[in-house]
mmCIF file of C-alpha atoms and ligand atoms in Angstrom:
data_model
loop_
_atom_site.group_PDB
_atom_site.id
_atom_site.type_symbol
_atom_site.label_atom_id
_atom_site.label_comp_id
_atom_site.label_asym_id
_atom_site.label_seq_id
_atom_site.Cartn_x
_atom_site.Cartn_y
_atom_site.Cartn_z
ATOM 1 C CA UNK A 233 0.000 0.000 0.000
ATOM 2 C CA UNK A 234 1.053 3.049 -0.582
ATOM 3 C CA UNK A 235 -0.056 5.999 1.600
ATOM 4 C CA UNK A 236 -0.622 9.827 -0.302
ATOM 5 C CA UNK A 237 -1.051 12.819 1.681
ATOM 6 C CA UNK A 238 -1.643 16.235 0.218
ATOM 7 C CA UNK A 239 -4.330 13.543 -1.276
ATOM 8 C CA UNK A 240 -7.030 16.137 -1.956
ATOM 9 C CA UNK A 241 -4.481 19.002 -3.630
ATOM 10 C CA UNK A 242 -4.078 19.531 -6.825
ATOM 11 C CA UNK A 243 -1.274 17.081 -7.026
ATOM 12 C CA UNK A 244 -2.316 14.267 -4.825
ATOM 13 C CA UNK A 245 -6.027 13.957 -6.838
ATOM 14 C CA UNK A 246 -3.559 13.308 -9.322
ATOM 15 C CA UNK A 247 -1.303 10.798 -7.773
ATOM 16 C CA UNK A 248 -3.685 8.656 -6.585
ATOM 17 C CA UNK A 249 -5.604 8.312 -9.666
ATOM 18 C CA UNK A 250 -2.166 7.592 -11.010
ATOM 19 C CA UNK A 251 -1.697 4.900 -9.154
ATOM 20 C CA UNK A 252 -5.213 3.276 -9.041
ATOM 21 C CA UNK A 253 -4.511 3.062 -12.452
ATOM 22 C CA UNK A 254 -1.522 1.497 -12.156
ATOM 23 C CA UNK A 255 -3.675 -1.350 -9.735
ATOM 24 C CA UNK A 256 -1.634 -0.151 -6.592
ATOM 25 C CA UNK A 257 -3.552 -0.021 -3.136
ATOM 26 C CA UNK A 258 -3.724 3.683 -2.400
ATOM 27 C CA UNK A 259 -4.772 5.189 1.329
ATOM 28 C CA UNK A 260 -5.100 8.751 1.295
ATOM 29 C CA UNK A 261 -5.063 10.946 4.029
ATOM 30 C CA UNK A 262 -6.980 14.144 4.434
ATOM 31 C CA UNK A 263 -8.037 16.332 7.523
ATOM 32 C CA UNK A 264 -11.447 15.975 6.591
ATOM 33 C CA UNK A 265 -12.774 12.675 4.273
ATOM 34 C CA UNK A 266 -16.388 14.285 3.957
ATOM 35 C CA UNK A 267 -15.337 16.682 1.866
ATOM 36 C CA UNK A 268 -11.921 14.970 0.332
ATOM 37 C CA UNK A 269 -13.909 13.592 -2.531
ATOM 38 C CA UNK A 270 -11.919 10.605 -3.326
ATOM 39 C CA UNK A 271 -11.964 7.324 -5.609
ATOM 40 C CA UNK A 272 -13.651 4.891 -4.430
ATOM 41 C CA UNK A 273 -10.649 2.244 -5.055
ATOM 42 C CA UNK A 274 -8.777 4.421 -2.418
ATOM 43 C CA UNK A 275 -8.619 3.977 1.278
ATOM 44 C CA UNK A 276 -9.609 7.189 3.049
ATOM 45 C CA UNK A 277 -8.325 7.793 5.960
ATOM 46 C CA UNK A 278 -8.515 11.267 8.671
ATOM 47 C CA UNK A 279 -5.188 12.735 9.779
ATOM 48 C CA UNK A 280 -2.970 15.767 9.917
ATOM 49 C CA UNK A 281 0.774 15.884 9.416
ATOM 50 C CA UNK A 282 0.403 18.277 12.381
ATOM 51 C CA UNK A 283 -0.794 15.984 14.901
ATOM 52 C CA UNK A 284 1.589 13.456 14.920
ATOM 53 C CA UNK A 285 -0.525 11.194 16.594
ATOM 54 C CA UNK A 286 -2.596 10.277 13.960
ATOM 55 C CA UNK A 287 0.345 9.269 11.632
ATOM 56 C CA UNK A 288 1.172 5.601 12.924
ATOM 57 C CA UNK A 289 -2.304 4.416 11.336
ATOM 58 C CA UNK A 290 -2.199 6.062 8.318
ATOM 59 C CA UNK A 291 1.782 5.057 8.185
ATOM 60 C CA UNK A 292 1.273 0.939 9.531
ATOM 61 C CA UNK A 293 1.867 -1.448 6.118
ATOM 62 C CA UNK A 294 3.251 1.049 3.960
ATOM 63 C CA UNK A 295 5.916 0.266 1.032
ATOM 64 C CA UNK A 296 6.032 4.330 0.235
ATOM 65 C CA UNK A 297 5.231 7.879 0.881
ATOM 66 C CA UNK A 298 4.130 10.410 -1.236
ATOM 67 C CA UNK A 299 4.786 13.201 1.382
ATOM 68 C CA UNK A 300 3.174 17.024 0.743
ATOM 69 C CA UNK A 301 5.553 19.699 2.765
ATOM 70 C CA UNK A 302 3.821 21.020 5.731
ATOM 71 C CA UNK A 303 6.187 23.375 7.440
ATOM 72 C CA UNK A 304 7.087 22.059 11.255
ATOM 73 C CA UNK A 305 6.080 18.576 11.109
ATOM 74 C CA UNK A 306 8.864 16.794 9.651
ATOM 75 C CA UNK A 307 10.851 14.955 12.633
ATOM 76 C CA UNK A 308 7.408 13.740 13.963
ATOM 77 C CA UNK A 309 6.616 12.159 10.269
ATOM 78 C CA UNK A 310 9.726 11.174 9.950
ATOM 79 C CA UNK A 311 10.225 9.112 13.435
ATOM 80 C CA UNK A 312 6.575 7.866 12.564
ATOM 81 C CA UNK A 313 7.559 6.410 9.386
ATOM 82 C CA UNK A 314 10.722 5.037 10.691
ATOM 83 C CA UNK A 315 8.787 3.326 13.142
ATOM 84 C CA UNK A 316 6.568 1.927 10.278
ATOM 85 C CA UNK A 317 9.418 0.587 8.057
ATOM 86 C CA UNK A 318 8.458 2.225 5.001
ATOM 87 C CA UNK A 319 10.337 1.763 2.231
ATOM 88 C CA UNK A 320 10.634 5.158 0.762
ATOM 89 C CA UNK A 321 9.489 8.560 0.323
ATOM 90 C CA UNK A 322 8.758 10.690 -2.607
ATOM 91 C CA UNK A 323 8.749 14.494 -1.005
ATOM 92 C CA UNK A 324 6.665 17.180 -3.196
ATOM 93 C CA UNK A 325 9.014 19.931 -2.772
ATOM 94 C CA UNK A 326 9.945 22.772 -4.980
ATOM 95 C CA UNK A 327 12.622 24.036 -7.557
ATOM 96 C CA UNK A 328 12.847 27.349 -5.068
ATOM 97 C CA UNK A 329 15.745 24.734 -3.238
ATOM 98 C CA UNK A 330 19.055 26.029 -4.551
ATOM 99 C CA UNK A 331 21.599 23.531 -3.685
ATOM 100 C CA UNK A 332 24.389 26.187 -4.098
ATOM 101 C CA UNK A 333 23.367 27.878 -1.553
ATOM 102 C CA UNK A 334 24.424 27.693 2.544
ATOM 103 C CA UNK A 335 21.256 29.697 3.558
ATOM 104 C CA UNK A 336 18.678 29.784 1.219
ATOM 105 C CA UNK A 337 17.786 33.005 -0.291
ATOM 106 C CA UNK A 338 13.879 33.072 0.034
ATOM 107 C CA UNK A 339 11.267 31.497 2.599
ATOM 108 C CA UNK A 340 9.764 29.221 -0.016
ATOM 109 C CA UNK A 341 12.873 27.525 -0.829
ATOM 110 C CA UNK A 342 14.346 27.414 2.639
ATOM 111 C CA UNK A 343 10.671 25.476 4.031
ATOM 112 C CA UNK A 344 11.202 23.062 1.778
ATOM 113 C CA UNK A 345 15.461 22.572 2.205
ATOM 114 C CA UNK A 346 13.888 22.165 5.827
ATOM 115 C CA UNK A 347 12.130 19.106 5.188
ATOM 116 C CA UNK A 348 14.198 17.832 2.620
ATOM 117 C CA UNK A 349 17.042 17.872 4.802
ATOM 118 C CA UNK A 350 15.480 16.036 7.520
ATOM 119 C CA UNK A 351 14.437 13.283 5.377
ATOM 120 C CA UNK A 352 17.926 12.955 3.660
ATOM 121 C CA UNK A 353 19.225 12.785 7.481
ATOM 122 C CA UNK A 354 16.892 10.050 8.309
ATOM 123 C CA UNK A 355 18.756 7.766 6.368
ATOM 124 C CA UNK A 356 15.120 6.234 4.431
ATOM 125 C CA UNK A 357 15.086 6.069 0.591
ATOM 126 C CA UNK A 358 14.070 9.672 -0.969
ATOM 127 C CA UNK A 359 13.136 10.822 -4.493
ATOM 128 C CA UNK A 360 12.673 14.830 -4.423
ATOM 129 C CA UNK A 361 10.055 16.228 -6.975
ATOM 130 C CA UNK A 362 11.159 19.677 -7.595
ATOM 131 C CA UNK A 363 8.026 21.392 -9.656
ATOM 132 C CA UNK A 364 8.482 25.393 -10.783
ATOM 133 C CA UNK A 365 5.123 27.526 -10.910
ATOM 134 C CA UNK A 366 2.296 25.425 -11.155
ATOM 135 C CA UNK A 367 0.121 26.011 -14.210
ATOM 136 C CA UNK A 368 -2.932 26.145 -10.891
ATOM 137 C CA UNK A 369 -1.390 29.541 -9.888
ATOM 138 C CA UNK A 370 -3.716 30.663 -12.741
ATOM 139 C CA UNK A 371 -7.011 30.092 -10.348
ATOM 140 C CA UNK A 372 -6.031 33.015 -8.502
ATOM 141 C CA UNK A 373 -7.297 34.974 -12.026
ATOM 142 C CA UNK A 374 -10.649 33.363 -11.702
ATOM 143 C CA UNK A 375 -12.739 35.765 -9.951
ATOM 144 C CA UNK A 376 -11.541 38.498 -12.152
ATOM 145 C CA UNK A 377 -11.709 36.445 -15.101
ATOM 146 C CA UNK A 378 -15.659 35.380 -14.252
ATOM 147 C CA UNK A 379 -16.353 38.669 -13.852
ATOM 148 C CA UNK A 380 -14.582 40.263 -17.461
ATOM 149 C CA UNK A 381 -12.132 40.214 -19.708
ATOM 150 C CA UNK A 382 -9.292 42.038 -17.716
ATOM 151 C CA UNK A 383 -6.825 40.643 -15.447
ATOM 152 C CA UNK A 384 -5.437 43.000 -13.470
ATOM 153 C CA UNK A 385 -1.805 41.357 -11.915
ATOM 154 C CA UNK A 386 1.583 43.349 -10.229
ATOM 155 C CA UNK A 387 4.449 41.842 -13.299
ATOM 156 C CA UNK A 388 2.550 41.241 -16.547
ATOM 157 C CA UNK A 389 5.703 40.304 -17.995
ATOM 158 C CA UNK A 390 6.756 38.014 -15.460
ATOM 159 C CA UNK A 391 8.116 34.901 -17.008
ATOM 160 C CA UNK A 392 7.531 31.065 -15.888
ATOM 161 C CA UNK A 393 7.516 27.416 -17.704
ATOM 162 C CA UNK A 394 3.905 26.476 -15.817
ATOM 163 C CA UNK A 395 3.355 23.289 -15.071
ATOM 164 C CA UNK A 396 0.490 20.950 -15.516
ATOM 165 C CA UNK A 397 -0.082 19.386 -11.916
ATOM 166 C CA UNK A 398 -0.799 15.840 -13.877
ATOM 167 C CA UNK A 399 2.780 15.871 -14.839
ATOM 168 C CA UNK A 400 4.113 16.887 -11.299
ATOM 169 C CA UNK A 401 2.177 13.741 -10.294
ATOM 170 C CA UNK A 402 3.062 11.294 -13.184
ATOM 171 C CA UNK A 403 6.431 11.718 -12.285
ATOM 172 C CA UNK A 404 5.896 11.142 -8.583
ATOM 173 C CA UNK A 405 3.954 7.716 -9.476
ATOM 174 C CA UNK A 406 7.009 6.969 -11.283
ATOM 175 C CA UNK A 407 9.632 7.685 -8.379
ATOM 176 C CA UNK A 408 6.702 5.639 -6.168
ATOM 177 C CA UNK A 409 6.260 2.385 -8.042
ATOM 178 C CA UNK A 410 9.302 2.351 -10.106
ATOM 179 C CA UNK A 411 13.168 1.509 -9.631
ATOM 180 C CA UNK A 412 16.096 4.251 -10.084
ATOM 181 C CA UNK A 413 14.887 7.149 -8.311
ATOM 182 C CA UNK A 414 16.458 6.598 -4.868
ATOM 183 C CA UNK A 415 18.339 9.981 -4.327
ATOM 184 C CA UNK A 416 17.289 11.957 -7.265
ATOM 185 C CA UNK A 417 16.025 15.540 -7.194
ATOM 186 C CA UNK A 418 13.744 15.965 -10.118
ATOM 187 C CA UNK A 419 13.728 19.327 -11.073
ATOM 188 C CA UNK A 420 10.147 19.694 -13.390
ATOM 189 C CA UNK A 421 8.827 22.630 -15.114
ATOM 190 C CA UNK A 422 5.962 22.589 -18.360
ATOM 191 C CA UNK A 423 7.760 22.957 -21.674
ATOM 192 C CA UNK A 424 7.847 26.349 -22.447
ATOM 193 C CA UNK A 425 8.732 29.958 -20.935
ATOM 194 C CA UNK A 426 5.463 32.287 -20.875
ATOM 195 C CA UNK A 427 4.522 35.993 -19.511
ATOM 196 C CA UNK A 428 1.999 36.266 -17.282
ATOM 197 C CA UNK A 429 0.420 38.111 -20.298
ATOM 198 C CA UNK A 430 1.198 35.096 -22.374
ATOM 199 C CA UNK A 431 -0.951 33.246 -20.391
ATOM 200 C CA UNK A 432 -3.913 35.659 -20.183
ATOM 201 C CA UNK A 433 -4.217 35.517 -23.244
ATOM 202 C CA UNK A 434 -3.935 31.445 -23.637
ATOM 203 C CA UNK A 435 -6.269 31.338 -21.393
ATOM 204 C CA UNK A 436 -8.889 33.509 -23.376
ATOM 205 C CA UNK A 437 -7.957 31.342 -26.093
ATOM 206 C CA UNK A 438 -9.188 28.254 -24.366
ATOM 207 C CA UNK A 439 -12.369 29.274 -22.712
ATOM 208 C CA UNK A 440 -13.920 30.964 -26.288
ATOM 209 C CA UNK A 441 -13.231 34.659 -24.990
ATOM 210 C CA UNK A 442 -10.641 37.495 -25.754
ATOM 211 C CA UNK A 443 -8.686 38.107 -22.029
ATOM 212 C CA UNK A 444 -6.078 40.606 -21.690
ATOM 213 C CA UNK A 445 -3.631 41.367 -18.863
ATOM 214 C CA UNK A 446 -3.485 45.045 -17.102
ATOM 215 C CA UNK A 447 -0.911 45.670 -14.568
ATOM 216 C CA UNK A 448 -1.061 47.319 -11.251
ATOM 217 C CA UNK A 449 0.807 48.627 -8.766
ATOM 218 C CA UNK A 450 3.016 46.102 -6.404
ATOM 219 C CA UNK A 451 1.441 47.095 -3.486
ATOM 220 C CA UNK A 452 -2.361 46.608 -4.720
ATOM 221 C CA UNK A 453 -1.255 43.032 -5.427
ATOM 222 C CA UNK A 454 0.584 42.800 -2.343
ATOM 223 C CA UNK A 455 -2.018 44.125 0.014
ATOM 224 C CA UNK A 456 -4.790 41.540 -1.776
ATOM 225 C CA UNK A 457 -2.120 38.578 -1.644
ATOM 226 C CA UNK A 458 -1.654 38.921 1.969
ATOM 227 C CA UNK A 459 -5.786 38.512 2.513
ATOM 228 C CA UNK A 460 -4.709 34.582 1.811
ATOM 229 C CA UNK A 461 -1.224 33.855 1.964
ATOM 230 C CA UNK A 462 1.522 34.483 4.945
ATOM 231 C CA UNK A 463 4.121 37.752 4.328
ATOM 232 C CA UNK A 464 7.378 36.160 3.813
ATOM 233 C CA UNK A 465 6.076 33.809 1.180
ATOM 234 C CA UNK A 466 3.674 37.279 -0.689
ATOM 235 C CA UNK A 467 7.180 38.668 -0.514
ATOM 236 C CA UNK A 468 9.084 35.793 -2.298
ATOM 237 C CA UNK A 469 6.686 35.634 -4.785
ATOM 238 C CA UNK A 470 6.458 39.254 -6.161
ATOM 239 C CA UNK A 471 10.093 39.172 -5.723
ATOM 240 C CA UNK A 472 10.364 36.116 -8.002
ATOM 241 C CA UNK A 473 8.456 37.414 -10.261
ATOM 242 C CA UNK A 474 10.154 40.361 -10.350
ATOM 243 C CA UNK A 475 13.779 39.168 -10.865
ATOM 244 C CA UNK A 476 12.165 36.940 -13.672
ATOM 245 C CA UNK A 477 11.687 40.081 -16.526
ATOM 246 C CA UNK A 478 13.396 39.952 -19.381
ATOM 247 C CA UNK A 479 14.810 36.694 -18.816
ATOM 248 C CA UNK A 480 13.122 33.285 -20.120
ATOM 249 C CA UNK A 481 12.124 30.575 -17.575
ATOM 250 C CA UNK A 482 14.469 27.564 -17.218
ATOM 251 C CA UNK A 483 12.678 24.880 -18.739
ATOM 252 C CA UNK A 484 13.877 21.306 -18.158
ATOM 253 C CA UNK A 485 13.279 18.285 -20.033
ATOM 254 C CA UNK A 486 12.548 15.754 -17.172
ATOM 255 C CA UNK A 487 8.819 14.990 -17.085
ATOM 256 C CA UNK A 488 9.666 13.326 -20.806
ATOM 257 C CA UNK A 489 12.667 11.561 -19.088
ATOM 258 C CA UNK A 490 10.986 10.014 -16.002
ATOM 259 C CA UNK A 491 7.212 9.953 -17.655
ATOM 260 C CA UNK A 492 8.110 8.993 -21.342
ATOM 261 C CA UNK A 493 5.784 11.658 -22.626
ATOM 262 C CA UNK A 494 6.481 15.319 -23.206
ATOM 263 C CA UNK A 495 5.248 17.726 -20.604
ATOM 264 C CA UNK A 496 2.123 19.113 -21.235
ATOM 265 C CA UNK A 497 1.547 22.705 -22.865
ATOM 266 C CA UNK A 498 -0.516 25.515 -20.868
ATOM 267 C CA UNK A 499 -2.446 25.424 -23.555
ATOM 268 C CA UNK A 500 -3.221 21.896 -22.963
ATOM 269 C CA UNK A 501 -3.885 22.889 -19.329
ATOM 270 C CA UNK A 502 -6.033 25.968 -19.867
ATOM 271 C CA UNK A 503 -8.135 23.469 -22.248
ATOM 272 C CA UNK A 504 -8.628 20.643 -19.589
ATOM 273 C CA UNK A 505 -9.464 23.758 -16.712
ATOM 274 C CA UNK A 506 -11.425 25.891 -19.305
ATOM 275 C CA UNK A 507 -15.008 24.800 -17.406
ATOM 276 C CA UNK A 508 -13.697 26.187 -14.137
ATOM 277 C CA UNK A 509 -13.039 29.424 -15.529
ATOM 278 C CA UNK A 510 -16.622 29.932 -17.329
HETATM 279 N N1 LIG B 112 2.126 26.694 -6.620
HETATM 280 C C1 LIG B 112 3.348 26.606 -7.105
HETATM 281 O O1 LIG B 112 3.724 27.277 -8.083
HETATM 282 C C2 LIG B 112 4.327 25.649 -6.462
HETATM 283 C C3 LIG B 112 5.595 25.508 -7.029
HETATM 284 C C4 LIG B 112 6.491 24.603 -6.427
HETATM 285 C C5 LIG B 112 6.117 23.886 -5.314
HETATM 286 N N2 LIG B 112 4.873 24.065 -4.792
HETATM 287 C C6 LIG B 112 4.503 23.290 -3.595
HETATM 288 O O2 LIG B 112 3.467 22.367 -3.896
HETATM 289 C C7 LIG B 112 2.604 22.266 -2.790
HETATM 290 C C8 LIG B 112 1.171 22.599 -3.231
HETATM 291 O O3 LIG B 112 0.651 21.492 -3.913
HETATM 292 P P1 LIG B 112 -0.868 21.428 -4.374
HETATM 293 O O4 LIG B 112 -1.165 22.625 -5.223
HETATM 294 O O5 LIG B 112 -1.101 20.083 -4.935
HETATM 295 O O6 LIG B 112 -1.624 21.581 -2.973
HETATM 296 P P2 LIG B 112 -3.038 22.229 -2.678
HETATM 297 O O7 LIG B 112 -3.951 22.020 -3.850
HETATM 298 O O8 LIG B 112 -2.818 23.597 -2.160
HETATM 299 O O9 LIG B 112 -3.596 21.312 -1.504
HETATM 300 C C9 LIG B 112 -3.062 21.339 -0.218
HETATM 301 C C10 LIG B 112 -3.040 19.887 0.292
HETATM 302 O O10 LIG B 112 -2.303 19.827 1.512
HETATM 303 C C11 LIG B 112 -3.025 19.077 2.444
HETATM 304 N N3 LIG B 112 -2.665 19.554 3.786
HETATM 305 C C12 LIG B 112 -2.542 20.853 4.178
HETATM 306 N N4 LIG B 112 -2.190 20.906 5.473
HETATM 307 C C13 LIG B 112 -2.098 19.621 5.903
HETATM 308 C C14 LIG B 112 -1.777 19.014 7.133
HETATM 309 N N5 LIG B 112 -1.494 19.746 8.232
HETATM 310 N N6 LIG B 112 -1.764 17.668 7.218
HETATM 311 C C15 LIG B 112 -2.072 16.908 6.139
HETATM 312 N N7 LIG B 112 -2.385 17.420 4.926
HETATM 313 C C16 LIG B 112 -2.384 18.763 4.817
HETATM 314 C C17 LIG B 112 -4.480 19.313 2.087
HETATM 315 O O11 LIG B 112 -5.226 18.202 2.522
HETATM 316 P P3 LIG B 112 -6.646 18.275 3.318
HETATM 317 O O12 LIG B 112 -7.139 19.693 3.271
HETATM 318 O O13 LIG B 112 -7.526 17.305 2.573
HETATM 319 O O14 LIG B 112 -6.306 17.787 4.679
HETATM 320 C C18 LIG B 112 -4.418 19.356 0.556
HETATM 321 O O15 LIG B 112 -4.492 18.048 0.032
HETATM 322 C C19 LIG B 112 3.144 23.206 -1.709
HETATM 323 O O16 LIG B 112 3.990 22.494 -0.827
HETATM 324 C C20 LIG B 112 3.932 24.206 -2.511
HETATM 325 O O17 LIG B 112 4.954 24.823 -1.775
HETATM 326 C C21 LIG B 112 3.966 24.919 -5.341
#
């Protein structure tokens, strides 16, 4: 069995239909199974990665991990699953890790070094998934996009390769069910560097209606950003975005090399996600 948390994220919906598909048991945790919305063919099960004593049941009989990285709980996951004898563990973390560096320059990256190094200390089997912007970050557009055709965003030509969360997950049901991943940081990113105004417009494209992007001031975005999402990470991620003009995304070529199949377009993913925006 293999046990998914981060089950009901945009991700984990992904790798455990993955690897239903691929006839492996799944159990999935989630805080809250009424609303998790599962498969059937998985095992739902409550828990938190923040109350560590719900993590011996949802750890007991598992072969591997497919961990999401919730700041602060990984010694008590770790001496859980230690206890349990799993096998290995396939952390969702995040290309913001720079493995150059002694302190990591930004909170995103340095939450994430956090838990990678604990698992790396632990001495279990690891695989690190290392996704850039998600292709998802787009939902933040929808209200403005349900209510007209301008989407009004801090960097319009901010640059990123978005990814398509199925890929993020393909790869991590490869690193789960299949040999030669043990100790490999998989850095992932879609196939192609776009704008933020790039992928307005895409976007338009796919739902059947002309979008445009307008920009605003830093500190409109910044001020909205914080209604939702802690300072030091709003910070990181206008800075990102603002250190990434003028300059293409990296894009890197290993969804096709672990997956076997080219990583999918935004395009592709504004056409499977063009219902939620209509
Ligand atoms: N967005 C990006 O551009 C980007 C880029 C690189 C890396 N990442 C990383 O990818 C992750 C986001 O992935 P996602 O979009 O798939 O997630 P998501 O859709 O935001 O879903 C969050 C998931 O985390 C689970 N969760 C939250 N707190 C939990 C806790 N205390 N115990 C157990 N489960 C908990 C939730 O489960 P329940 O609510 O069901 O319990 C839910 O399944 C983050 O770690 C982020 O840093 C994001």
């Amino acid at each position: 069995m293999i046990l998914v948390t981060g089950a009901t994220g945009n991700v984990g919906r992904h790798v455990v239909g993955g690897l239903l598909g691929a006839g492996r048991p799944v159990r999935a945790l989630t805080r809250d199974p009424g609303r998790a919305g599962l498969p059937a063919g998985a095992e739902v099960l409550r828990g938190d990665l923040s109350e560590p004593e719900t993590l011996p049941p949802a750890l007991e009989g598992a072969e591997a991990v497919f961990l999401f990285a919730v700041p602060g709980t990984a010694s008590a996951f770790l001496d859980a699953a230690l206890k349990a004898d799993v096998g290995r563990i396939v952390l969702l973390s995040s290309l913001a890790v720079d493995d150059a560096a002694e302190v990591q320059p930004n909170a995103i990256g340095a939450y994430h070094a956090d838990i990678e190094d604990a698992i790396e200390a632990s001495g279990l089997e690891w695989t690190f998934v290392r996704p850039g912007a998600f292709a998802t970050n787009s939902f933040q557009w929808r209200p403005q996009i349900e209510a007209g055709d301008v989407v009004r965003l801090p960097y319009p030509e901010a640059v990123s390769a978005p990814i398509h969360e199925a890929d993020i997950a393909a790869v991590a049901v490869q690193a789960l069910t299949s040999e030669g991943h043990a100790g490999a940081r998989h850095l992932l990113t879609g196939p192609e560097s776009l704008t933020n105004g790039d992928q307005v417009r895409v976007l338009g494209e796919a739902i059947g209606r002309p979008l445009r992007a307008e920009e605003i001031p830093v500190d409109v975005a910044r001020q909205a950003m914080l209604r939702h999402v802690p300072e030091q990470i709003v910070d990181t991620m206008l800075h990102l975005q603002a250190a990434s003009v003028g300059r293409p995304a990296l894009v890197t070529d290993t969804v096709e090399k672990v997956t076997g199949r080219p990583a999918r377009t935004y395009a592709q993913w504004a056409a499977d996600h063009a219902s939620d925006f209509r």
